Amino acid sequence: MGLLSSGTPLTWIESRKYNDYVRENGLKQLLYVFKFCSRRTGDPLYWGDEIEYLLCQLNDGTKEACLTLNHDSVIDDLNGKYNKECEDLNLKFHPEYGRYMVESTPRRPYFDLNVGETEQNMAMRRRLLSKLLENSGVLPLSMAVFPRMGCEGFTNLQNPWSHKNCISRSLYLPDEIINRHARFPTLTANIRIRRGEKVCINVPMYCDTNTPAVDDTVYQRTWFDREDRESIVASKPGNIYMDSMGFGMGCSCLQETFSAPNVDAARYLYDGLVNIAPIMLAVSASSPFFKGWLAEWDVRWNIIANAVDDRTPFERGEEPLTNSVYGGIAKEKKAKTQRIQKSRYSVTDLYLGGNRFFKREMNDAPVAINEDAYAMMVDNDIFKMDEDLARHFAHLFVRDPLVIYNESLEQDNLTQTDHFENIQSTNWQTLRFKPPVQSATPENTSAVGWRVEFRPLEVQLTDFENAAFATFLYLIVKCLLVFSDDINPYVPISKVWENMDTAHVRDSVLKCDFHWKRSFSADSDYTTALYNLDDIFHNPQSGIFPTFIDRILRHEGYVARTWKELKHSKNEDGNCKRLYYYLKLVSDRAKGSLPTTARYMRDVVLNHPDYQKDSRITKKMNYDIMRLAQRLTNLDDTYNDVTQFLGSELGTYVINHAL
Ligand code: ADP
Ligand code: MG
Ligand code: MG
Ligand code: MG
């Protein structure tokens, strides 16, 4: 989650006087990166994934499950005592927003496709983490959202409300859920203070016969004069109300980063993935519940978007919730403030362009840009960017830096990029365009080059599923890079924004139509039609399987015609068969013949004997969900869970070929 500098972060009031300073120097640092690295070319396709886990404790006596706030030291152990083991096994562990979270990645990236390597690496990460936590009875589960997050007893904290939670001021989340590193509480407080209000998340509640008309967990407290009054005004009837950064950043996800041969290829790859992002979000849906309620949504994305939305009421174009709002913008800056359409966590705002298929009209959605930064990027003495690239970065620069460290104010812009990374790492879009470090000159090929990060995927419970999604996306990426002269991926970006909202709808996989192209050929037009997800994956003219997957598999010599041939491939190590089942998982979910994780978990709640048709998830139901999640994770089919969840053919394969 971005920079973890050591030092003292400044409070919002102290830090905002440096906002322009950080932006100005961050911009120079970015221009130096371009100056030094824009001619770098020939990087191979290195890539890697990131998986986040929730550290959970299950109590068989009380039949309760909670998140543990006492085991974050496992990350220090992994990076200390077990560093050598991690190094040898190619594993890396990182802290995340929640004190109950761990993130893991391969330490060195994978190179091209080596089927099984990704899953093997994921399995080793989980195994080592599990081994270290085993004696304390803690389970690392790669679960997108904890069902009773924010409800009574959701952590193992003995007395959460014995003192005020001054950082988030949430009615539900004690500050102890936040990572101990000073960056995270500072982010939480600074977002709230800049916004001038607590963050506000309303998610449509799943409506069953006995579901109450309002979220009856909203209450009036008297700890914080203003924030406690806001909740009543902010919560909307028919919605699950949440009021803190932790509800969003405390969710887990699956991300992937891919390197491209050079800056132009990276731009093309980024643009090619723009409309793939909402589609993959929909098919990976794993988040049917929030704060102890069943939701009418299936994915986490917009919860995080709202959970870190630091825009002032003016920027959002809304009235303040209460009249005592002070807002975060210094008075003298008022003249420069502008409306900003979206949260800093959101769907990709702009295509990067820079290739023959791109048309500027494709960036047809309203996007605020920092005009001063734009003018500087296109005309300066360091490196002159083209207008489309400048527009992308000038949009990132409409945001204020959220966490500034006293100790890192002074930087050498020729060799450091912390100020740029400060802005970049708190712009959380579905894709991230990652420039190299400045030392990645054409001569220094050992430093990381131009990369694109794919961020929308919901994390899955099993390593098999996560590897399947990761590999599926790898094949799309490889296809885009190999056939970049022959695939026109562009659609108006406003359609992508719409797709992103559609992806949130409960069972969008089964029920919804998305904007998609009729053809991706070089001479295809830029219009879209509405397709369901089955068509988007399988239709012969423009489906993802025929257009991207089959094409690259043929090119790489895996198959003669279609991916289905992989099933009967005679290769000895069984990798083709494994690849077949990875693809089959995605294909079956897209078709609806296999439930998404969200659908499966929703049904577990709906069919639970304790369920009162009121959309509520009780402690016992929460416990049963977590036990089930554990069995699925471990491929334990004692109660036929795995073969139900993955279907009998796929489930049996996965169980018999566990890595
Ligand atoms: P962030 O949280 O900023 O996205 P991480 O370090 O958590 O960054 O994850 C970066 C991912 O990029 C990891 O999966 C890592 O293996 C991968 N990676 C590392 N080096 C390269 C490279 N040269 N090209 C592509 N991916 C890389
Ligand atoms: Mg992360
Ligand atoms: Mg990371
Ligand atoms: Mg990442």
XYZ file of C-alpha atoms and ligand atoms in Angstrom, residues 1-2 44-50 94 96 103-110 255-259 432 434 447-451 453 455, ligand 1:
60
model
C 0.000 0.000 0.000
C 2.511 2.560 -1.129
C 10.714 -8.995 -20.859
C 7.267 -9.777 -19.476
C 7.968 -9.984 -15.774
C 4.903 -10.103 -13.587
C 3.690 -10.803 -10.099
C 0.566 -10.987 -7.974
C -0.407 -9.606 -4.577
C 3.949 -6.802 3.510
C -1.648 -3.696 4.933
C -0.206 -9.011 2.032
C 2.028 -11.440 0.168
C 3.798 -11.374 -3.191
C 6.469 -13.364 -4.945
C 9.761 -11.736 -3.952
C 11.139 -11.859 -7.481
C 8.625 -11.580 -10.305
C 7.630 -14.497 -12.515
C -3.698 -7.493 -7.763
C -1.220 -8.130 -10.541
C 1.603 -6.093 -12.003
C 3.027 -6.667 -15.505
C 6.079 -5.110 -17.087
C -2.051 1.931 -12.185
C 3.827 2.495 -12.797
C 16.169 -1.812 -12.289
C 12.402 -2.205 -12.772
C 10.969 -0.688 -15.945
C 7.523 0.427 -17.158
C 4.694 -1.520 -15.558
C -0.946 -2.848 -12.377
C -6.259 -3.795 -9.378
P 2.344 -2.256 -4.843
O 1.699 -2.570 -3.535
O 2.853 -0.877 -4.945
O 1.478 -2.601 -6.000
P 4.031 -4.598 -4.375
O 5.476 -4.570 -4.111
O 3.141 -5.004 -3.274
O 3.653 -3.143 -4.947
O 3.702 -5.558 -5.594
C 4.388 -5.442 -6.778
C 4.181 -6.654 -7.652
O 4.968 -6.447 -8.830
C 4.649 -7.951 -7.028
O 3.783 -8.998 -7.373
C 6.008 -8.170 -7.684
O 6.346 -9.536 -7.780
C 5.786 -7.600 -9.061
N 7.033 -7.166 -9.716
C 8.242 -6.941 -9.166
N 9.129 -6.565 -10.107
C 8.478 -6.537 -11.271
C 8.845 -6.230 -12.616
N 10.069 -5.878 -12.941
N 7.883 -6.312 -13.546
C 6.622 -6.668 -13.235
N 6.230 -6.973 -11.997
C 7.132 -6.921 -11.021
